[in-house]
Short mmCIF file of C-alpha atoms in Angstrom, two decimals:
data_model
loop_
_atom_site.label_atom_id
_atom_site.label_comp_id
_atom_site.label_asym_id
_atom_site.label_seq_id
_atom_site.Cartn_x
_atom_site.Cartn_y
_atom_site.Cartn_z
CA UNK A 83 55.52 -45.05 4.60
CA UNK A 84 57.75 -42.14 3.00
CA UNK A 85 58.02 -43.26 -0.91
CA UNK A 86 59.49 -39.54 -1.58
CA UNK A 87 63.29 -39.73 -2.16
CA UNK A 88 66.16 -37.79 0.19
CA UNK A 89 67.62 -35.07 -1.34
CA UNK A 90 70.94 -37.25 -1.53
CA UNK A 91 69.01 -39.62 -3.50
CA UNK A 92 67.64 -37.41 -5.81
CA UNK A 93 71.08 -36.29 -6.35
CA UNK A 94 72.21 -39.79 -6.61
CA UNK A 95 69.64 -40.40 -9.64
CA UNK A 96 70.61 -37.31 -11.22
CA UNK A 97 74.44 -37.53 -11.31
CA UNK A 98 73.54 -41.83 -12.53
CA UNK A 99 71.35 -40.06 -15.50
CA UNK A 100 73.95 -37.45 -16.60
CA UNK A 101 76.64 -39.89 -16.76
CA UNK A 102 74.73 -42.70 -18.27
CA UNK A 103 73.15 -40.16 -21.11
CA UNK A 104 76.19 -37.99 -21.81
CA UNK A 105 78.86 -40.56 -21.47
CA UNK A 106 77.55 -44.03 -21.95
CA UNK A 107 75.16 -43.49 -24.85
CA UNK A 108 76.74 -42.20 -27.37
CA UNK A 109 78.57 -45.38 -28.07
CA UNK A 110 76.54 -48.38 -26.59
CA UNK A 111 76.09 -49.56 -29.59
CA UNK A 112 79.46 -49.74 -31.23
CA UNK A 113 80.24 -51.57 -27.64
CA UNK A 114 77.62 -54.02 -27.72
CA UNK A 115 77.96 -54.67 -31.32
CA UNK A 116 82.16 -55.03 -31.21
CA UNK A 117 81.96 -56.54 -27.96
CA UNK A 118 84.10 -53.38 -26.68
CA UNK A 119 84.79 -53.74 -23.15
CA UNK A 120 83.91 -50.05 -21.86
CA UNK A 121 87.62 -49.60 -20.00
CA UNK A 122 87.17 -45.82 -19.52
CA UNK A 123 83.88 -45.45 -18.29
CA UNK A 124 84.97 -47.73 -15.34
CA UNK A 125 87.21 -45.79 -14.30
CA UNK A 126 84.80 -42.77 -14.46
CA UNK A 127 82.36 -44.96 -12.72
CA UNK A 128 85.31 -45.42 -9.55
CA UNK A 129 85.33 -41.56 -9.99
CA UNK A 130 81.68 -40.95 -9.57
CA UNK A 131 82.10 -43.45 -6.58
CA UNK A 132 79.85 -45.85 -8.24
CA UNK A 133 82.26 -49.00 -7.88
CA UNK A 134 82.20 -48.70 -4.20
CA UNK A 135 79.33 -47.27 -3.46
CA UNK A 136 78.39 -49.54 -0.04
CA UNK A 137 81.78 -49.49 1.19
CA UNK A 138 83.47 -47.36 4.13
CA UNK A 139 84.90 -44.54 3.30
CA UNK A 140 87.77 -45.05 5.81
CA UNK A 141 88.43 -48.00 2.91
CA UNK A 142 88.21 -45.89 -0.21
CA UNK A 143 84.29 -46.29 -0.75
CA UNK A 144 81.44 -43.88 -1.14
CA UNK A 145 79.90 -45.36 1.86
CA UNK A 146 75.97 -44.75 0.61
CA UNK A 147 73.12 -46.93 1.28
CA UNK A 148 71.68 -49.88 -0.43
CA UNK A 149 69.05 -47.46 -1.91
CA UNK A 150 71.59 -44.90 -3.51
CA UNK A 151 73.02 -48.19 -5.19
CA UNK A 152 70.10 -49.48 -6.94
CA UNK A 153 69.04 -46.14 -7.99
CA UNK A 154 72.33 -45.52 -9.80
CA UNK A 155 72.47 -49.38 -10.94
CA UNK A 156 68.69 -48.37 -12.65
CA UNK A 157 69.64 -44.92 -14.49
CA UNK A 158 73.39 -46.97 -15.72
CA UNK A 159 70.60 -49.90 -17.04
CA UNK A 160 67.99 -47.68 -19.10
CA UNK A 161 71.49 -46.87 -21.06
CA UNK A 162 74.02 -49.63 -20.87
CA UNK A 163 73.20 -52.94 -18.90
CA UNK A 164 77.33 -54.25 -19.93
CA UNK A 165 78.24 -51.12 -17.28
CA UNK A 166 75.63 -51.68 -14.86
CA UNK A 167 76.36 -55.36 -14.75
CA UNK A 168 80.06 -54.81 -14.44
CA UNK A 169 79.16 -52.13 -11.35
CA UNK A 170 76.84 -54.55 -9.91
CA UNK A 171 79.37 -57.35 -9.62
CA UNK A 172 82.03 -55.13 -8.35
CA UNK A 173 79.59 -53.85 -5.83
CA UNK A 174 77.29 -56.60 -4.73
CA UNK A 175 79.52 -59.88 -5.44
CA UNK A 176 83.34 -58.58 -4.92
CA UNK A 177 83.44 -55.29 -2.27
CA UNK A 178 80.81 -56.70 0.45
CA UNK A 179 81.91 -60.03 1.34
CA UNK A 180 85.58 -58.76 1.26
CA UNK A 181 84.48 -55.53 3.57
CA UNK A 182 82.15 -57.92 5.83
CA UNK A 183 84.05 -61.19 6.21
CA UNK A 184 87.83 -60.28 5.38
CA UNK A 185 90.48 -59.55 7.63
CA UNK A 186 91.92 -56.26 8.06
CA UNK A 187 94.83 -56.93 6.28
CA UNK A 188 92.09 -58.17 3.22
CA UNK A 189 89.91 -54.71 3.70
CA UNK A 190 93.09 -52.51 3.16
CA UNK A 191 94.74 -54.38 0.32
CA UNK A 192 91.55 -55.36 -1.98
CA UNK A 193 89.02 -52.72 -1.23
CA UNK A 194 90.89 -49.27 -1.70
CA UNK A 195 91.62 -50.25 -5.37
CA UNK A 196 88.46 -52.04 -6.08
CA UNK A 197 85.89 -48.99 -4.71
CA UNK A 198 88.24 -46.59 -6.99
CA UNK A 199 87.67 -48.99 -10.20
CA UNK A 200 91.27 -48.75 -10.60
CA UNK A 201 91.06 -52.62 -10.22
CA UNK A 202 87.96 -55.03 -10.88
CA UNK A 203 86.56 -57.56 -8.99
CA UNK A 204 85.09 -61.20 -9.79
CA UNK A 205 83.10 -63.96 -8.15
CA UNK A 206 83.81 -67.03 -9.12
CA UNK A 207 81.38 -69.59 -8.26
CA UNK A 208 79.73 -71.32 -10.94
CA UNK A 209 81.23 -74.25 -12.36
CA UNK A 210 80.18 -76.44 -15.90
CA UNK A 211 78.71 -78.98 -13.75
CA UNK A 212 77.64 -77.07 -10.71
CA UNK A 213 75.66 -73.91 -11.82
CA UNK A 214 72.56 -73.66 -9.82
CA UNK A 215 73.46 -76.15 -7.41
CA UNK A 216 76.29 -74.21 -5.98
CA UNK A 217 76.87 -77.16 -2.94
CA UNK A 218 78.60 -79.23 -5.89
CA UNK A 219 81.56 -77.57 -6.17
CA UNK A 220 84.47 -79.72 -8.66
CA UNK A 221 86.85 -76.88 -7.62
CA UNK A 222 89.15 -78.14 -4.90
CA UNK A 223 91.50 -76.23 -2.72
CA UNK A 224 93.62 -78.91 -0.75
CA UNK A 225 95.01 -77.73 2.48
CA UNK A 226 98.92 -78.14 2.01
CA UNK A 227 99.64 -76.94 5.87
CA UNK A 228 100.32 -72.97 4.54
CA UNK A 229 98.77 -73.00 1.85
CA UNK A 230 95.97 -74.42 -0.58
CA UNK A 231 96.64 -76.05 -3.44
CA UNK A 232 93.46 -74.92 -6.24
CA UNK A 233 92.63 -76.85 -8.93
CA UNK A 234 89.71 -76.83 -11.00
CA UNK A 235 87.44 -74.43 -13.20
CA UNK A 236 84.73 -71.98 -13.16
CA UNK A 237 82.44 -70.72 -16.05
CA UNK A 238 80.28 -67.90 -16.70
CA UNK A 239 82.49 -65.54 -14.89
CA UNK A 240 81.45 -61.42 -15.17
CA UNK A 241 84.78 -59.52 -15.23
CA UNK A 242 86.71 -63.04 -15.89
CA UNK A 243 88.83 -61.52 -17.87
CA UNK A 244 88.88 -57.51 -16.61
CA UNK A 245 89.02 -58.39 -13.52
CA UNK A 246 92.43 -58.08 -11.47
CA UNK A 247 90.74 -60.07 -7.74
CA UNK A 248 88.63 -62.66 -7.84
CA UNK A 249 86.65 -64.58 -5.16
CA UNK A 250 86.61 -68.26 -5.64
CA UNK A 251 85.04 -70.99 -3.97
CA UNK A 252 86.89 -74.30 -4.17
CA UNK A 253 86.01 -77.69 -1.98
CA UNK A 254 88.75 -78.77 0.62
CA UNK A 255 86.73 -81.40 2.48
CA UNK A 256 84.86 -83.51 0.69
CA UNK A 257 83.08 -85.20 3.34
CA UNK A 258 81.90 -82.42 5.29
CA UNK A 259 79.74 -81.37 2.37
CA UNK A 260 79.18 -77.58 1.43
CA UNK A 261 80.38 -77.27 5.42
CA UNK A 262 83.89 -78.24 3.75
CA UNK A 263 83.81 -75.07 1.14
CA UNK A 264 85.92 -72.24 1.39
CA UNK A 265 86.31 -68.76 0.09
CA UNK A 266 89.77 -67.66 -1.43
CA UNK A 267 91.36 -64.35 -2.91
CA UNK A 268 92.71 -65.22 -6.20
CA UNK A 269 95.09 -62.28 -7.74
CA UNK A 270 95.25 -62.06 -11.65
CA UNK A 271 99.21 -63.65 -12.57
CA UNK A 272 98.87 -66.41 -10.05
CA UNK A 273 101.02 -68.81 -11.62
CA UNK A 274 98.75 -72.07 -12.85
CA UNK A 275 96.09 -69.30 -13.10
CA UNK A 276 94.50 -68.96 -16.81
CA UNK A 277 91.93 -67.20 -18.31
CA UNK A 278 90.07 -68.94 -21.07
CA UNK A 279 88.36 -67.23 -24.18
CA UNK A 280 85.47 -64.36 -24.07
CA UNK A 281 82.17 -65.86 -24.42
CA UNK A 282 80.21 -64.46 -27.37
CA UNK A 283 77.19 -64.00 -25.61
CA UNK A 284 73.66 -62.42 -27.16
CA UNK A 285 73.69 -59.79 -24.57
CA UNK A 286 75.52 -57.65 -22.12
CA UNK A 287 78.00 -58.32 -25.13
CA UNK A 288 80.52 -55.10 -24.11
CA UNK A 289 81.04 -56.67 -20.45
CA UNK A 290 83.17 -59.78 -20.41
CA UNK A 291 82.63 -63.17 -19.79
CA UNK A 292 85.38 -66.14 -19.24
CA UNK A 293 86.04 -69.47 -17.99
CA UNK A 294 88.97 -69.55 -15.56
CA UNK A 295 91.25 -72.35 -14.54
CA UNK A 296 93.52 -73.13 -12.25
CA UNK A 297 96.00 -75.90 -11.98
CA UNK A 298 98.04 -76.30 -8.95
CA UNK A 299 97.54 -72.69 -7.95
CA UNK A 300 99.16 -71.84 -4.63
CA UNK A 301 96.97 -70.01 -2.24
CA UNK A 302 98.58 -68.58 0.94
CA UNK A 303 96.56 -69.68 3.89
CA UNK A 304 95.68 -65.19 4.61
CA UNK A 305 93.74 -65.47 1.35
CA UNK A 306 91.42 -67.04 2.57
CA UNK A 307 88.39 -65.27 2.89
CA UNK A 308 86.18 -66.09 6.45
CA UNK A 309 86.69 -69.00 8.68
CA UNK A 310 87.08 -72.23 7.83
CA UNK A 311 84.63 -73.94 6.23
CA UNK A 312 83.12 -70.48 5.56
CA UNK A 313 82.47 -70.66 1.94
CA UNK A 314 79.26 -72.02 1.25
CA UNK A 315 77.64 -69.72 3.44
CA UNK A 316 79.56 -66.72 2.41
CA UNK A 317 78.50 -67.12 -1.30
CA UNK A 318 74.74 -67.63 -0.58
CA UNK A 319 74.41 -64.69 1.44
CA UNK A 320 76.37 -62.67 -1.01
CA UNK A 321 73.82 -63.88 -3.67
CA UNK A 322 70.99 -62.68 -1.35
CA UNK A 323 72.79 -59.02 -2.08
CA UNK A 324 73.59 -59.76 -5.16
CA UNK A 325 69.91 -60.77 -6.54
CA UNK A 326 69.17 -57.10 -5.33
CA UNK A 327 71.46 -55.94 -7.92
CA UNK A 328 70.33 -58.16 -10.75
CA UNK A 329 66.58 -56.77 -9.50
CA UNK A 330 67.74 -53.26 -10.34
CA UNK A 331 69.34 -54.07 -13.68
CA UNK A 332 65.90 -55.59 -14.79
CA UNK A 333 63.98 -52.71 -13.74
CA UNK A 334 66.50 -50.04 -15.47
CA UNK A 335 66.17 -52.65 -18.67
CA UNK A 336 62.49 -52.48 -18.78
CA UNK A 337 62.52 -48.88 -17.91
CA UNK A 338 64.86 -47.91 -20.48
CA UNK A 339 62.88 -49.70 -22.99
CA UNK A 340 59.56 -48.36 -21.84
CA UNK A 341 60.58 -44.70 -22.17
CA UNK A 342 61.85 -45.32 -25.83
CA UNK A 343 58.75 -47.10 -26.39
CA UNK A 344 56.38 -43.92 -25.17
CA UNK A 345 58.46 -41.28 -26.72
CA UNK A 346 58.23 -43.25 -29.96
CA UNK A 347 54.83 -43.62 -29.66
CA UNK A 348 54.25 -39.90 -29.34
CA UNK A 349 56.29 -39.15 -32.53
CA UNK A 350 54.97 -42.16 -35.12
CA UNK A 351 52.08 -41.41 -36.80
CA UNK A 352 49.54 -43.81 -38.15
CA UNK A 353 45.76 -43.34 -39.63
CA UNK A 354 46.74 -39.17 -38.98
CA UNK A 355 47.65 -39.87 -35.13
CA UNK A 356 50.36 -40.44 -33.20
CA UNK A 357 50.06 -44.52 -32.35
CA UNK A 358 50.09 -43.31 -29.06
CA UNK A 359 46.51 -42.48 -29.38
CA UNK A 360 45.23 -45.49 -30.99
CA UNK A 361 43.99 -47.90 -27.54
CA UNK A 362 46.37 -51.04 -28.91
CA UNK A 363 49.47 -48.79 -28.18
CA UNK A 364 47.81 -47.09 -25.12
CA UNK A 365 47.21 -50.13 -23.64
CA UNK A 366 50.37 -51.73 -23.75
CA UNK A 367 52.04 -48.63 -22.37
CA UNK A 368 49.98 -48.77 -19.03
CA UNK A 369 50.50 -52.12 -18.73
CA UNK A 370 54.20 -51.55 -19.38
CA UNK A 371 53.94 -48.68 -16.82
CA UNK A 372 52.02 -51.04 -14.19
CA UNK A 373 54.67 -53.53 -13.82
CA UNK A 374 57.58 -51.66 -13.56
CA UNK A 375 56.48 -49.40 -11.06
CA UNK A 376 55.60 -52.66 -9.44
CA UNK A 377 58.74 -54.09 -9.66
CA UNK A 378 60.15 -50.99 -8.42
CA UNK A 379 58.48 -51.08 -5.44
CA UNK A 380 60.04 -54.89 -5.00
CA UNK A 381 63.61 -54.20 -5.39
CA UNK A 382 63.45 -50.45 -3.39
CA UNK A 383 61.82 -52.53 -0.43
CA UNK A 384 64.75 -54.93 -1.03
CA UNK A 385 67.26 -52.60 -0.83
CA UNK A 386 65.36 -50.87 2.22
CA UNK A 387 65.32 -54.04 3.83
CA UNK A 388 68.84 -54.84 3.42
CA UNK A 389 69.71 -51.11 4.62
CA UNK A 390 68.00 -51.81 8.24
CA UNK A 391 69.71 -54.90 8.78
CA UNK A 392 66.30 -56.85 8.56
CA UNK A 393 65.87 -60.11 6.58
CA UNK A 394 66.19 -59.63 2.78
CA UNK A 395 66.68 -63.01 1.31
CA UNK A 396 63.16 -63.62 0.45
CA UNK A 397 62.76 -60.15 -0.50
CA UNK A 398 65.31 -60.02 -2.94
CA UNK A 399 64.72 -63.15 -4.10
CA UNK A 400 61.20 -62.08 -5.28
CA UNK A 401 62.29 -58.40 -6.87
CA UNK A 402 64.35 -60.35 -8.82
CA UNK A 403 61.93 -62.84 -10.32
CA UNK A 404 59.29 -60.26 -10.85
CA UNK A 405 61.76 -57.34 -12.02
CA UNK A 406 63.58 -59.75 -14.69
CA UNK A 407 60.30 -61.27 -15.96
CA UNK A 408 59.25 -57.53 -16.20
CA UNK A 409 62.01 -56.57 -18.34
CA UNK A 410 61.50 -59.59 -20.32
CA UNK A 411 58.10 -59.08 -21.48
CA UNK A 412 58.34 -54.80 -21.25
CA UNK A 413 61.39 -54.97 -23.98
CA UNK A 414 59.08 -57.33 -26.03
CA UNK A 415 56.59 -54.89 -26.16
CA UNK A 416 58.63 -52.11 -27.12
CA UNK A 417 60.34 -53.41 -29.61
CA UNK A 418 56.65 -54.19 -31.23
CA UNK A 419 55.78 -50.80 -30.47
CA UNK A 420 58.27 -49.59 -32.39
CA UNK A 421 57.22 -52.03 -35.47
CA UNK A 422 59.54 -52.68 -37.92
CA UNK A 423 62.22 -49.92 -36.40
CA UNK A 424 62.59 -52.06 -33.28
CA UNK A 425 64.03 -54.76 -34.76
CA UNK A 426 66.98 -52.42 -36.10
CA UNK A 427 69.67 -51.10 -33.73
CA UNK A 428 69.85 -47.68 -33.51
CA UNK A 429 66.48 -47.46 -32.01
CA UNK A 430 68.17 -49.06 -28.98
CA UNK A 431 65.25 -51.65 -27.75
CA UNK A 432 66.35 -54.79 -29.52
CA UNK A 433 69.68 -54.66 -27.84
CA UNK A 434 67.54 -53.94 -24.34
CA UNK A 435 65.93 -56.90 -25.62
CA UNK A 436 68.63 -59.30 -25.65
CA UNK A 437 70.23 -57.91 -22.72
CA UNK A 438 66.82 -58.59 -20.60
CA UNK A 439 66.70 -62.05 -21.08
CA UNK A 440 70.20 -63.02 -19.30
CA UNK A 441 68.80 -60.62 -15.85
CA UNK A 442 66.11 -64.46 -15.91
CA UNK A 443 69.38 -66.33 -15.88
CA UNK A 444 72.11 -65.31 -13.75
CA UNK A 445 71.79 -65.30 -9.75
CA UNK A 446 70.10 -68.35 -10.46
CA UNK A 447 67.23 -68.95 -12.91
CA UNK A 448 63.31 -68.32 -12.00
CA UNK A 449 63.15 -71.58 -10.81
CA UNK A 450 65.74 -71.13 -8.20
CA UNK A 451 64.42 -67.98 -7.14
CA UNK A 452 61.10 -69.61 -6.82
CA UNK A 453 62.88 -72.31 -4.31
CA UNK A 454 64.72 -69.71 -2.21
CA UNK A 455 61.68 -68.01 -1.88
CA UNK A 456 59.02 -71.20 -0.99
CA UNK A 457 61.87 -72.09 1.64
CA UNK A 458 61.07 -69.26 3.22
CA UNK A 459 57.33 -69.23 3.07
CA UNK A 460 57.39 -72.90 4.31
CA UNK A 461 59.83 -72.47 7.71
CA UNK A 462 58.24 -73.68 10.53
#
């Protein structure tokens, strides 16, 4: 095994760092604390070619590997997990099941705009009674001969209100089960199409968050994204990707916080030492360093996996349990590291903080990960 990077990665990294220390720094946390969605640096992001990065080039995208994503998702997430997570979504949950399943009609309308960040994208799937258990979906899109006919409303939406195309998954056959789910292409101005309020969340607070709903929303019949029936299976393969993504956050969380935490530790003094040097401090920084490099292998082997067309499910599925648990418990530590200071903002780690704990939540909490990945273990 080769764990050096390519050149092109190496560049990859490097252009990720510049941008996310010269750019998105500065004012992180004015953002996070005024809930400022960060408008300009998406567009720099489309730019850098970090909105599209998986896509074709012959459809507007940077057309880079799996790898190159997650190493620019990691350097955006030491800095600012509100862009990473807006990237990631635009990336993982918007761009690949539109450039894999949609028509070429789809591909040439959505994509070009979407890989430039002149427009966002959005997944719509959750619902306030069908979260986790994304087979009971409320949502229904009746089939009206040339057309669908959506009615319903999802919650917890990333981009909800940014976001120009969404993907949303609506029941039109009730008793075929999740075989009676479809995907459609919802455009922002749809009339019946409303956007509720931005959730106040107690991280990731500069990317947005909405409920949207949709009453008696007319959905041409070429909006719909894959077959038939499609749906279901469309949005759990796209959260096999997508749990890749949420992976990398983590591990750019944790990182993030565990660099602060050393450099701190180099500069406080205590006793007539830097606390580095005392073994309680030491201690918690290898540890801190153990996991993460641990959980980097996890999601790089993801995103290898997912790169040479091999089975990734399971993979992903277990970088993102161990990466978001990592950045749970790493940001802990540094904000005790830094002592009293950490609990204050402009040392940066209680905000990490905060944002770690929603990487345990979204894709589907620890327990669902844990499911998705015993189903696998447990195949006959």
């Amino acid at each position: 095994m080769d764990f050096n990077l390519s050149e092109e990665h190496q560049m990859i990294v490097q252009a990720a760092r510049d941008f996310a220390q010269t750019e998105l720094k500065p004012g992180v946390i004015e953002r996070d604390e005024k809930q400022y969605f960060p408008t300009e640096f998406v567009k720099k992001m489309g730019e850098l070619g970090f909105m599209g990065m998986m896509v074709d080039p012959i459809y507007g995208g940077a057309g880079l590997d799996a790898v190159s994503y997650v190493l620019a998702l990691e350097e955006l997430a030491k800095i600012d997990a509100s862009a990473a997570v807006i990237m990631s979504a635009n990336n993982s949950l918007v761009c690949f099941g539109l450039e894999k399943y949609g028509t070429e009609a789809q591909k040439r309308k959505y994509l070009f705009p979407l890989a430039s960040g002149q427009q966002l994208g959005a997944f719509a799937l959750s619902e306030p009674e069908a979260g986790s258990d994304a087979t009971s979906q409320h949502t229904t899109a009746i089939d009206m001969g040339d057309h669908y006919l959506l009615n319903g409303t999802k919650n917890w939406i990333t981009n909800g209100g940014t976001a120009s195309i969404y993907i949303v998954f609506a029941q039109t056959d009730v008793a075929k089960g999740y075989h009676g789910i479809n995907a459609l292409i919802i455009e922002k101005g749809m009339e019946g199409f409303s956007i509720g309020p931005k959730e106040n969340k107690l991280g990731i607070r500069s990317s947005d968050t909405h409920s949207l709903m949709f009453t008696d929303v007319k959905v041409p019949k070429e909006n719909r994204l894959g077959e038939d029936g499609f749906g279901f299976r469309l949005a759990m393969e796209t959260l096999d990707g997508g749990r890749i993504g949420i992976a990398a956050q983590a591990l750019g969380i944790a990182a993030g916080a565990y660099e602060l935490a050393r450099n701190y530790s180099k500069e406080r003094k205590s006793f007539g030492k830097p606390i580095c040097e005392h073994q309680a401090i030491a201690f918690k920084l290898a540890d801190m360093e153990t996991q993460i490099e641990a959980a980097r292998l996890l999601v790089y082997k993801s995103a290898w996996l997912k790169d040479q067309k091999m089975p990734y499910g399971k993979s992903s599925a277990i970088a993102k349990l161990y990466a978001s648990e990592v950045a749970m418990q790493t940001t802990i530590e540094a904000v005790q590291v830094h002592g009293g200071y950490g609990y204050v903002k402009e040392y940066h780690v209680e905000r990490l903080m905060r944002d770690a704990k929603i990487t345990q939540i979204y894709e589907g909490t620890s327990e669902i990960q844990k499911i998705v990945i015993s189903r696998d273990l447990l195949k006959s």
